[in-house]
Amino acid sequence: LDNKEEFTHTTLATDVMRPRRGDQPLTVIEQEGMTVGDLEHLVRTTKYNGFPVITSHESQQLIGYLYRRDLILALENAHHNNEHVLSNSLVYFTLHAPTPSLGGANDPVPLRLFNIVDLSPITVTDHTPMEIVVEIFSKLGRQALVTHNGKLLGIITKKDVLRHIAQLNKQDPDSILFN
Ligand code: ATP
Protein backbone atom coordinates (compact mmCIF):
# COMPACT_ATOMS: atom_id res chain seq x y z
CA LEU A 1 0.00 0.00 0.00
CA ASP A 2 1.24 3.44 -0.74
CA ASN A 3 0.48 6.21 1.71
CA LYS A 4 -2.47 7.57 -0.19
CA GLU A 5 -4.19 4.23 -0.41
CA GLU A 6 -3.58 3.54 3.26
CA PHE A 7 -5.14 6.84 4.15
CA THR A 8 -8.35 6.08 2.33
CA HIS A 9 -8.62 2.83 4.29
CA THR A 10 -8.07 4.39 7.66
CA THR A 11 -11.13 4.68 9.87
CA LEU A 12 -11.20 7.88 11.86
CA ALA A 13 -12.66 8.73 15.24
CA THR A 14 -15.44 10.62 13.50
CA ASP A 15 -16.56 7.37 11.80
CA VAL A 16 -16.95 5.50 15.08
CA MET A 17 -18.14 8.17 17.51
CA ARG A 18 -21.73 8.65 18.59
CA PRO A 19 -24.02 10.22 17.63
CA ARG A 20 -24.10 8.78 14.11
CA ARG A 21 -25.76 10.78 11.40
CA GLY A 22 -29.49 10.83 12.09
CA ASP A 23 -29.11 9.92 15.79
CA GLN A 24 -30.34 12.07 18.62
CA PRO A 25 -27.70 14.63 19.63
CA LEU A 26 -25.38 13.88 22.55
CA THR A 27 -26.88 14.24 25.99
CA VAL A 28 -24.79 17.00 27.54
CA ILE A 29 -24.76 19.18 30.62
CA GLU A 30 -24.49 22.93 30.29
CA GLN A 31 -22.15 24.66 32.68
CA GLU A 32 -24.83 27.11 33.82
CA GLY A 33 -28.56 27.31 33.62
CA MET A 34 -29.67 23.74 34.30
CA THR A 35 -31.72 22.98 37.40
CA VAL A 36 -31.56 20.11 39.87
CA GLY A 37 -34.81 18.92 38.25
CA ASP A 38 -33.22 18.96 34.77
CA LEU A 39 -30.31 16.85 35.99
CA GLU A 40 -32.56 14.40 37.81
CA HIS A 41 -34.54 14.07 34.60
CA LEU A 42 -31.31 13.32 32.69
CA VAL A 43 -30.41 10.58 35.12
CA ARG A 44 -33.93 9.12 35.05
CA THR A 45 -34.35 9.12 31.30
CA THR A 46 -30.90 7.98 30.10
CA LYS A 47 -28.58 5.11 30.90
CA TYR A 48 -25.28 6.67 29.79
CA ASN A 49 -22.32 6.25 32.11
CA GLY A 50 -21.68 9.96 31.94
CA PHE A 51 -22.28 13.30 30.32
CA PRO A 52 -19.93 15.76 28.67
CA VAL A 53 -20.06 19.20 30.29
CA ILE A 54 -20.00 22.12 27.85
CA THR A 55 -19.98 25.88 28.22
CA SER A 56 -23.22 26.33 26.28
CA HIS A 57 -25.17 24.83 23.42
CA GLU A 58 -24.13 27.77 21.25
CA SER A 59 -20.37 27.44 21.74
CA GLN A 60 -20.17 23.66 22.44
CA GLN A 61 -16.78 24.20 24.11
CA LEU A 62 -15.86 21.15 26.14
CA ILE A 63 -15.22 21.63 29.86
CA GLY A 64 -15.10 18.07 31.11
CA TYR A 65 -16.97 14.86 31.70
CA LEU A 66 -19.32 14.05 34.55
CA TYR A 67 -19.76 10.43 35.57
CA ARG A 68 -23.36 9.39 36.08
CA ARG A 69 -22.62 7.83 39.46
CA ASP A 70 -20.92 11.02 40.72
CA LEU A 71 -23.88 13.12 39.60
CA ILE A 72 -26.40 10.82 41.32
CA LEU A 73 -24.41 10.86 44.57
CA ALA A 74 -23.96 14.62 44.51
CA LEU A 75 -27.68 15.25 43.95
CA GLU A 76 -28.61 12.85 46.77
CA ASN A 77 -26.13 14.49 49.12
CA ALA A 78 -27.30 17.96 48.23
CA HIS A 79 -30.93 17.11 49.04
CA HIS A 80 -29.84 15.40 52.22
CA ASN A 81 -27.67 18.27 53.44
CA ASN A 82 -29.86 21.22 52.58
CA GLU A 83 -33.64 21.31 52.51
CA HIS A 84 -33.53 24.39 50.32
CA VAL A 85 -32.04 22.42 47.46
CA LEU A 86 -35.18 22.05 45.35
CA SER A 87 -36.09 20.93 41.87
CA ASN A 88 -35.75 24.47 40.59
CA SER A 89 -32.38 25.11 42.25
CA LEU A 90 -29.90 26.21 39.59
CA VAL A 91 -26.76 24.11 39.28
CA TYR A 92 -23.40 25.69 38.45
CA PHE A 93 -20.51 23.73 37.01
CA THR A 94 -18.26 26.78 37.23
CA LEU A 95 -15.14 27.58 39.22
CA HIS A 96 -16.74 30.53 41.00
CA ALA A 97 -20.03 30.36 42.81
CA PRO A 98 -22.76 32.77 41.80
CA THR A 99 -23.28 35.71 44.14
CA PRO A 100 -25.92 34.60 46.58
CA SER A 101 -29.09 36.59 46.18
CA LEU A 102 -30.98 37.82 49.19
CA GLY A 103 -33.96 35.63 48.56
CA GLY A 104 -36.71 34.56 50.91
CA ALA A 105 -36.19 31.80 53.45
CA ASN A 106 -37.93 29.25 51.24
CA ASP A 107 -36.24 30.15 47.96
CA PRO A 108 -34.31 27.37 46.24
CA VAL A 109 -30.57 27.63 46.90
CA PRO A 110 -28.20 27.27 43.96
CA LEU A 111 -25.89 24.29 43.89
CA ARG A 112 -22.26 24.30 42.77
CA LEU A 113 -21.00 20.96 41.46
CA PHE A 114 -17.81 22.00 39.69
CA ASN A 115 -15.72 19.76 41.93
CA ILE A 116 -17.29 16.55 40.63
CA VAL A 117 -16.48 17.25 36.96
CA ASP A 118 -13.51 15.37 35.49
CA LEU A 119 -11.68 18.30 33.91
CA SER A 120 -9.20 16.22 31.97
CA PRO A 121 -11.17 13.54 30.20
CA ILE A 122 -9.45 11.73 27.35
CA THR A 123 -10.13 13.66 24.18
CA VAL A 124 -9.27 12.95 20.57
CA THR A 125 -9.96 15.01 17.50
CA ASP A 126 -12.41 13.88 14.85
CA HIS A 127 -9.51 13.11 12.50
CA THR A 128 -7.63 10.84 14.89
CA PRO A 129 -7.14 7.44 13.22
CA MET A 130 -8.96 4.65 15.05
CA GLU A 131 -5.66 2.82 15.28
CA ILE A 132 -4.55 5.46 17.75
CA VAL A 133 -7.88 5.49 19.57
CA VAL A 134 -7.57 1.72 20.03
CA GLU A 135 -4.06 2.21 21.37
CA ILE A 136 -5.32 4.80 23.86
CA PHE A 137 -8.15 2.54 25.03
CA SER A 138 -5.79 -0.38 25.43
CA LYS A 139 -3.81 1.69 27.93
CA LEU A 140 -6.42 3.74 29.76
CA GLY A 141 -9.94 4.97 29.85
CA ARG A 142 -13.48 3.80 29.26
CA GLN A 143 -14.51 6.69 27.04
CA ALA A 144 -12.98 9.40 24.91
CA LEU A 145 -14.61 12.63 23.87
CA VAL A 146 -14.25 13.69 20.26
CA THR A 147 -13.66 17.35 19.51
CA HIS A 148 -12.94 19.66 16.60
CA ASN A 149 -11.25 22.97 17.47
CA GLY A 150 -12.23 22.44 21.09
CA LYS A 151 -15.88 21.94 20.21
CA LEU A 152 -17.52 18.75 21.33
CA LEU A 153 -18.64 16.51 18.48
CA GLY A 154 -19.13 13.08 19.98
CA ILE A 155 -18.11 10.30 22.31
CA ILE A 156 -16.49 6.90 21.85
CA THR A 157 -16.78 4.28 24.58
CA LYS A 158 -14.69 1.17 24.95
CA LYS A 159 -17.71 -0.82 23.82
CA ASP A 160 -17.98 1.30 20.66
CA VAL A 161 -14.34 0.46 19.92
CA LEU A 162 -14.85 -3.25 20.55
CA ARG A 163 -17.92 -3.21 18.30
CA HIS A 164 -15.87 -1.46 15.62
CA ILE A 165 -13.09 -4.06 15.84
CA ALA A 166 -15.59 -6.91 15.65
CA GLN A 167 -17.09 -5.38 12.54
CA LEU A 168 -13.68 -4.95 10.94
CA ASN A 169 -12.79 -8.55 11.63
CA LYS A 170 -15.99 -9.77 10.05
CA GLN A 171 -15.50 -7.66 6.95
CA ASP A 172 -11.82 -8.26 6.60
CA PRO A 173 -10.49 -11.30 8.47
CA ASP A 174 -6.97 -10.58 7.28
CA SER A 175 -6.97 -7.18 8.88
CA ILE A 176 -3.95 -7.06 11.10
CA LEU A 177 -4.31 -3.43 11.93
CA PHE A 178 -6.09 -3.93 15.24
CA ASN A 179 -4.80 -7.33 16.32
P1 ATP B 1 -22.66 0.05 28.70
O1 ATP B 1 -23.23 1.13 29.58
O2 ATP B 1 -23.70 -0.95 28.26
O3 ATP B 1 -21.44 -0.57 29.27
P2 ATP B 1 -21.05 1.69 27.05
O4 ATP B 1 -19.87 1.19 27.77
O5 ATP B 1 -20.94 1.89 25.58
O6 ATP B 1 -22.28 0.79 27.31
P3 ATP B 1 -22.61 4.09 27.72
O7 ATP B 1 -22.13 5.34 28.39
O8 ATP B 1 -23.84 3.47 28.32
O9 ATP B 1 -21.38 3.08 27.77
O10 ATP B 1 -22.87 4.39 26.18
C1 ATP B 1 -23.81 3.67 25.39
C2 ATP B 1 -23.77 4.25 23.96
O11 ATP B 1 -24.21 5.60 23.99
C3 ATP B 1 -22.38 4.26 23.34
O12 ATP B 1 -22.51 3.92 21.97
C4 ATP B 1 -21.88 5.70 23.49
O13 ATP B 1 -21.09 6.12 22.41
C5 ATP B 1 -23.18 6.50 23.57
N1 ATP B 1 -23.11 7.56 24.59
C6 ATP B 1 -22.41 7.59 25.74
N2 ATP B 1 -22.63 8.71 26.45
C7 ATP B 1 -23.52 9.43 25.72
C8 ATP B 1 -24.16 10.70 25.90
N3 ATP B 1 -23.94 11.45 26.98
N4 ATP B 1 -25.02 11.12 24.94
C9 ATP B 1 -25.27 10.37 23.84
N5 ATP B 1 -24.69 9.17 23.61
C10 ATP B 1 -23.82 8.70 24.53
mmCIF file of C-alpha atoms and ligand atoms in Angstrom:
data_model
loop_
_atom_site.group_PDB
_atom_site.id
_atom_site.type_symbol
_atom_site.label_atom_id
_atom_site.label_comp_id
_atom_site.label_asym_id
_atom_site.label_seq_id
_atom_site.Cartn_x
_atom_site.Cartn_y
_atom_site.Cartn_z
ATOM 1 C CA LEU A 1 0.000 0.000 0.000
ATOM 2 C CA ASP A 2 1.241 3.444 -0.736
ATOM 3 C CA ASN A 3 0.475 6.206 1.712
ATOM 4 C CA LYS A 4 -2.466 7.565 -0.188
ATOM 5 C CA GLU A 5 -4.189 4.227 -0.405
ATOM 6 C CA GLU A 6 -3.580 3.535 3.260
ATOM 7 C CA PHE A 7 -5.137 6.844 4.153
ATOM 8 C CA THR A 8 -8.355 6.085 2.330
ATOM 9 C CA HIS A 9 -8.620 2.828 4.292
ATOM 10 C CA THR A 10 -8.073 4.390 7.663
ATOM 11 C CA THR A 11 -11.128 4.677 9.866
ATOM 12 C CA LEU A 12 -11.200 7.879 11.855
ATOM 13 C CA ALA A 13 -12.656 8.726 15.244
ATOM 14 C CA THR A 14 -15.442 10.616 13.504
ATOM 15 C CA ASP A 15 -16.561 7.367 11.802
ATOM 16 C CA VAL A 16 -16.954 5.499 15.078
ATOM 17 C CA MET A 17 -18.137 8.171 17.512
ATOM 18 C CA ARG A 18 -21.728 8.654 18.593
ATOM 19 C CA PRO A 19 -24.018 10.222 17.632
ATOM 20 C CA ARG A 20 -24.096 8.775 14.112
ATOM 21 C CA ARG A 21 -25.757 10.778 11.402
ATOM 22 C CA GLY A 22 -29.486 10.835 12.085
ATOM 23 C CA ASP A 23 -29.109 9.919 15.788
ATOM 24 C CA GLN A 24 -30.341 12.070 18.620
ATOM 25 C CA PRO A 25 -27.702 14.634 19.630
ATOM 26 C CA LEU A 26 -25.375 13.880 22.549
ATOM 27 C CA THR A 27 -26.877 14.240 25.992
ATOM 28 C CA VAL A 28 -24.786 16.995 27.541
ATOM 29 C CA ILE A 29 -24.763 19.179 30.619
ATOM 30 C CA GLU A 30 -24.492 22.932 30.287
ATOM 31 C CA GLN A 31 -22.146 24.662 32.676
ATOM 32 C CA GLU A 32 -24.827 27.106 33.816
ATOM 33 C CA GLY A 33 -28.560 27.306 33.619
ATOM 34 C CA MET A 34 -29.667 23.740 34.303
ATOM 35 C CA THR A 35 -31.717 22.977 37.395
ATOM 36 C CA VAL A 36 -31.565 20.107 39.866
ATOM 37 C CA GLY A 37 -34.805 18.924 38.247
ATOM 38 C CA ASP A 38 -33.225 18.961 34.766
ATOM 39 C CA LEU A 39 -30.310 16.854 35.994
ATOM 40 C CA GLU A 40 -32.562 14.399 37.808
ATOM 41 C CA HIS A 41 -34.542 14.069 34.601
ATOM 42 C CA LEU A 42 -31.311 13.321 32.693
ATOM 43 C CA VAL A 43 -30.413 10.575 35.119
ATOM 44 C CA ARG A 44 -33.933 9.120 35.050
ATOM 45 C CA THR A 45 -34.354 9.115 31.296
ATOM 46 C CA THR A 46 -30.905 7.985 30.099
ATOM 47 C CA LYS A 47 -28.581 5.113 30.896
ATOM 48 C CA TYR A 48 -25.279 6.672 29.786
ATOM 49 C CA ASN A 49 -22.325 6.246 32.108
ATOM 50 C CA GLY A 50 -21.676 9.963 31.942
ATOM 51 C CA PHE A 51 -22.284 13.301 30.321
ATOM 52 C CA PRO A 52 -19.929 15.757 28.674
ATOM 53 C CA VAL A 53 -20.055 19.202 30.293
ATOM 54 C CA ILE A 54 -20.000 22.117 27.852
ATOM 55 C CA THR A 55 -19.976 25.884 28.222
ATOM 56 C CA SER A 56 -23.216 26.333 26.284
ATOM 57 C CA HIS A 57 -25.175 24.828 23.425
ATOM 58 C CA GLU A 58 -24.131 27.771 21.254
ATOM 59 C CA SER A 59 -20.375 27.439 21.742
ATOM 60 C CA GLN A 60 -20.168 23.660 22.436
ATOM 61 C CA GLN A 61 -16.781 24.200 24.106
ATOM 62 C CA LEU A 62 -15.859 21.155 26.143
ATOM 63 C CA ILE A 63 -15.215 21.626 29.857
ATOM 64 C CA GLY A 64 -15.101 18.074 31.112
ATOM 65 C CA TYR A 65 -16.965 14.856 31.701
ATOM 66 C CA LEU A 66 -19.321 14.048 34.549
ATOM 67 C CA TYR A 67 -19.763 10.428 35.573
ATOM 68 C CA ARG A 68 -23.361 9.394 36.077
ATOM 69 C CA ARG A 69 -22.620 7.833 39.455
ATOM 70 C CA ASP A 70 -20.919 11.016 40.722
ATOM 71 C CA LEU A 71 -23.882 13.116 39.602
ATOM 72 C CA ILE A 72 -26.400 10.821 41.320
ATOM 73 C CA LEU A 73 -24.411 10.858 44.567
ATOM 74 C CA ALA A 74 -23.965 14.625 44.509
ATOM 75 C CA LEU A 75 -27.678 15.248 43.953
ATOM 76 C CA GLU A 76 -28.612 12.847 46.767
ATOM 77 C CA ASN A 77 -26.132 14.487 49.124
ATOM 78 C CA ALA A 78 -27.304 17.958 48.225
ATOM 79 C CA HIS A 79 -30.928 17.108 49.039
ATOM 80 C CA HIS A 80 -29.840 15.399 52.221
ATOM 81 C CA ASN A 81 -27.670 18.273 53.444
ATOM 82 C CA ASN A 82 -29.863 21.222 52.580
ATOM 83 C CA GLU A 83 -33.644 21.306 52.508
ATOM 84 C CA HIS A 84 -33.527 24.392 50.316
ATOM 85 C CA VAL A 85 -32.042 22.417 47.455
ATOM 86 C CA LEU A 86 -35.176 22.051 45.355
ATOM 87 C CA SER A 87 -36.089 20.927 41.867
ATOM 88 C CA ASN A 88 -35.754 24.471 40.586
ATOM 89 C CA SER A 89 -32.376 25.111 42.247
ATOM 90 C CA LEU A 90 -29.901 26.215 39.590
ATOM 91 C CA VAL A 91 -26.761 24.108 39.277
ATOM 92 C CA TYR A 92 -23.405 25.692 38.447
ATOM 93 C CA PHE A 93 -20.509 23.730 37.011
ATOM 94 C CA THR A 94 -18.256 26.782 37.228
ATOM 95 C CA LEU A 95 -15.142 27.582 39.217
ATOM 96 C CA HIS A 96 -16.743 30.530 41.002
ATOM 97 C CA ALA A 97 -20.034 30.359 42.814
ATOM 98 C CA PRO A 98 -22.760 32.772 41.798
ATOM 99 C CA THR A 99 -23.276 35.707 44.135
ATOM 100 C CA PRO A 100 -25.923 34.603 46.577
ATOM 101 C CA SER A 101 -29.092 36.585 46.181
ATOM 102 C CA LEU A 102 -30.982 37.824 49.192
ATOM 103 C CA GLY A 103 -33.963 35.627 48.565
ATOM 104 C CA GLY A 104 -36.707 34.559 50.914
ATOM 105 C CA ALA A 105 -36.188 31.800 53.451
ATOM 106 C CA ASN A 106 -37.929 29.247 51.239
ATOM 107 C CA ASP A 107 -36.237 30.154 47.963
ATOM 108 C CA PRO A 108 -34.309 27.373 46.237
ATOM 109 C CA VAL A 109 -30.571 27.633 46.904
ATOM 110 C CA PRO A 110 -28.202 27.273 43.959
ATOM 111 C CA LEU A 111 -25.893 24.294 43.892
ATOM 112 C CA ARG A 112 -22.265 24.300 42.769
ATOM 113 C CA LEU A 113 -21.003 20.963 41.458
ATOM 114 C CA PHE A 114 -17.808 22.004 39.689
ATOM 115 C CA ASN A 115 -15.716 19.758 41.927
ATOM 116 C CA ILE A 116 -17.288 16.548 40.625
ATOM 117 C CA VAL A 117 -16.480 17.247 36.963
ATOM 118 C CA ASP A 118 -13.509 15.374 35.495
ATOM 119 C CA LEU A 119 -11.682 18.303 33.913
ATOM 120 C CA SER A 120 -9.204 16.220 31.968
ATOM 121 C CA PRO A 121 -11.170 13.536 30.195
ATOM 122 C CA ILE A 122 -9.451 11.732 27.353
ATOM 123 C CA THR A 123 -10.126 13.663 24.181
ATOM 124 C CA VAL A 124 -9.267 12.951 20.568
ATOM 125 C CA THR A 125 -9.957 15.008 17.496
ATOM 126 C CA ASP A 126 -12.407 13.878 14.852
ATOM 127 C CA HIS A 127 -9.508 13.113 12.499
ATOM 128 C CA THR A 128 -7.627 10.842 14.887
ATOM 129 C CA PRO A 129 -7.140 7.437 13.220
ATOM 130 C CA MET A 130 -8.962 4.648 15.053
ATOM 131 C CA GLU A 131 -5.661 2.816 15.277
ATOM 132 C CA ILE A 132 -4.545 5.463 17.749
ATOM 133 C CA VAL A 133 -7.881 5.490 19.568
ATOM 134 C CA VAL A 134 -7.573 1.716 20.034
ATOM 135 C CA GLU A 135 -4.057 2.206 21.372
ATOM 136 C CA ILE A 136 -5.323 4.795 23.857
ATOM 137 C CA PHE A 137 -8.149 2.536 25.030
ATOM 138 C CA SER A 138 -5.789 -0.380 25.431
ATOM 139 C CA LYS A 139 -3.813 1.688 27.934
ATOM 140 C CA LEU A 140 -6.417 3.745 29.763
ATOM 141 C CA GLY A 141 -9.939 4.970 29.846
ATOM 142 C CA ARG A 142 -13.477 3.796 29.258
ATOM 143 C CA GLN A 143 -14.505 6.688 27.042
ATOM 144 C CA ALA A 144 -12.983 9.399 24.910
ATOM 145 C CA LEU A 145 -14.609 12.634 23.870
ATOM 146 C CA VAL A 146 -14.253 13.692 20.264
ATOM 147 C CA THR A 147 -13.657 17.352 19.511
ATOM 148 C CA HIS A 148 -12.945 19.658 16.600
ATOM 149 C CA ASN A 149 -11.252 22.970 17.469
ATOM 150 C CA GLY A 150 -12.228 22.443 21.091
ATOM 151 C CA LYS A 151 -15.876 21.943 20.210
ATOM 152 C CA LEU A 152 -17.521 18.755 21.332
ATOM 153 C CA LEU A 153 -18.637 16.514 18.478
ATOM 154 C CA GLY A 154 -19.132 13.085 19.980
ATOM 155 C CA ILE A 155 -18.115 10.296 22.308
ATOM 156 C CA ILE A 156 -16.487 6.903 21.848
ATOM 157 C CA THR A 157 -16.784 4.284 24.579
ATOM 158 C CA LYS A 158 -14.688 1.170 24.954
ATOM 159 C CA LYS A 159 -17.706 -0.820 23.822
ATOM 160 C CA ASP A 160 -17.982 1.301 20.659
ATOM 161 C CA VAL A 161 -14.342 0.458 19.920
ATOM 162 C CA LEU A 162 -14.846 -3.249 20.550
ATOM 163 C CA ARG A 163 -17.918 -3.209 18.299
ATOM 164 C CA HIS A 164 -15.870 -1.465 15.625
ATOM 165 C CA ILE A 165 -13.091 -4.057 15.838
ATOM 166 C CA ALA A 166 -15.588 -6.915 15.652
ATOM 167 C CA GLN A 167 -17.089 -5.376 12.537
ATOM 168 C CA LEU A 168 -13.680 -4.953 10.941
ATOM 169 C CA ASN A 169 -12.786 -8.553 11.632
ATOM 170 C CA LYS A 170 -15.992 -9.767 10.048
ATOM 171 C CA GLN A 171 -15.500 -7.656 6.952
ATOM 172 C CA ASP A 172 -11.823 -8.261 6.602
ATOM 173 C CA PRO A 173 -10.491 -11.296 8.471
ATOM 174 C CA ASP A 174 -6.969 -10.579 7.277
ATOM 175 C CA SER A 175 -6.968 -7.182 8.879
ATOM 176 C CA ILE A 176 -3.954 -7.063 11.101
ATOM 177 C CA LEU A 177 -4.310 -3.427 11.935
ATOM 178 C CA PHE A 178 -6.092 -3.931 15.237
ATOM 179 C CA ASN A 179 -4.803 -7.325 16.321
HETATM 180 P P1 ATP B 1 -22.665 0.053 28.704
HETATM 181 O O1 ATP B 1 -23.234 1.127 29.576
HETATM 182 O O2 ATP B 1 -23.699 -0.947 28.260
HETATM 183 O O3 ATP B 1 -21.438 -0.571 29.272
HETATM 184 P P2 ATP B 1 -21.054 1.694 27.050
HETATM 185 O O4 ATP B 1 -19.867 1.190 27.767
HETATM 186 O O5 ATP B 1 -20.939 1.885 25.576
HETATM 187 O O6 ATP B 1 -22.281 0.788 27.310
HETATM 188 P P3 ATP B 1 -22.613 4.087 27.722
HETATM 189 O O7 ATP B 1 -22.128 5.336 28.391
HETATM 190 O O8 ATP B 1 -23.839 3.472 28.321
HETATM 191 O O9 ATP B 1 -21.384 3.081 27.765
HETATM 192 O O10 ATP B 1 -22.872 4.385 26.185
HETATM 193 C C1 ATP B 1 -23.806 3.675 25.391
HETATM 194 C C2 ATP B 1 -23.770 4.246 23.964
HETATM 195 O O11 ATP B 1 -24.206 5.602 23.986
HETATM 196 C C3 ATP B 1 -22.382 4.263 23.337
HETATM 197 O O12 ATP B 1 -22.505 3.919 21.970
HETATM 198 C C4 ATP B 1 -21.884 5.699 23.491
HETATM 199 O O13 ATP B 1 -21.085 6.121 22.406
HETATM 200 C C5 ATP B 1 -23.179 6.499 23.569
HETATM 201 N N1 ATP B 1 -23.115 7.564 24.591
HETATM 202 C C6 ATP B 1 -22.407 7.585 25.739
HETATM 203 N N2 ATP B 1 -22.626 8.713 26.449
HETATM 204 C C7 ATP B 1 -23.517 9.434 25.720
HETATM 205 C C8 ATP B 1 -24.160 10.703 25.904
HETATM 206 N N3 ATP B 1 -23.940 11.448 26.983
HETATM 207 N N4 ATP B 1 -25.022 11.118 24.941
HETATM 208 C C9 ATP B 1 -25.267 10.365 23.845
HETATM 209 N N5 ATP B 1 -24.694 9.174 23.607
HETATM 210 C C10 ATP B 1 -23.825 8.703 24.529
#
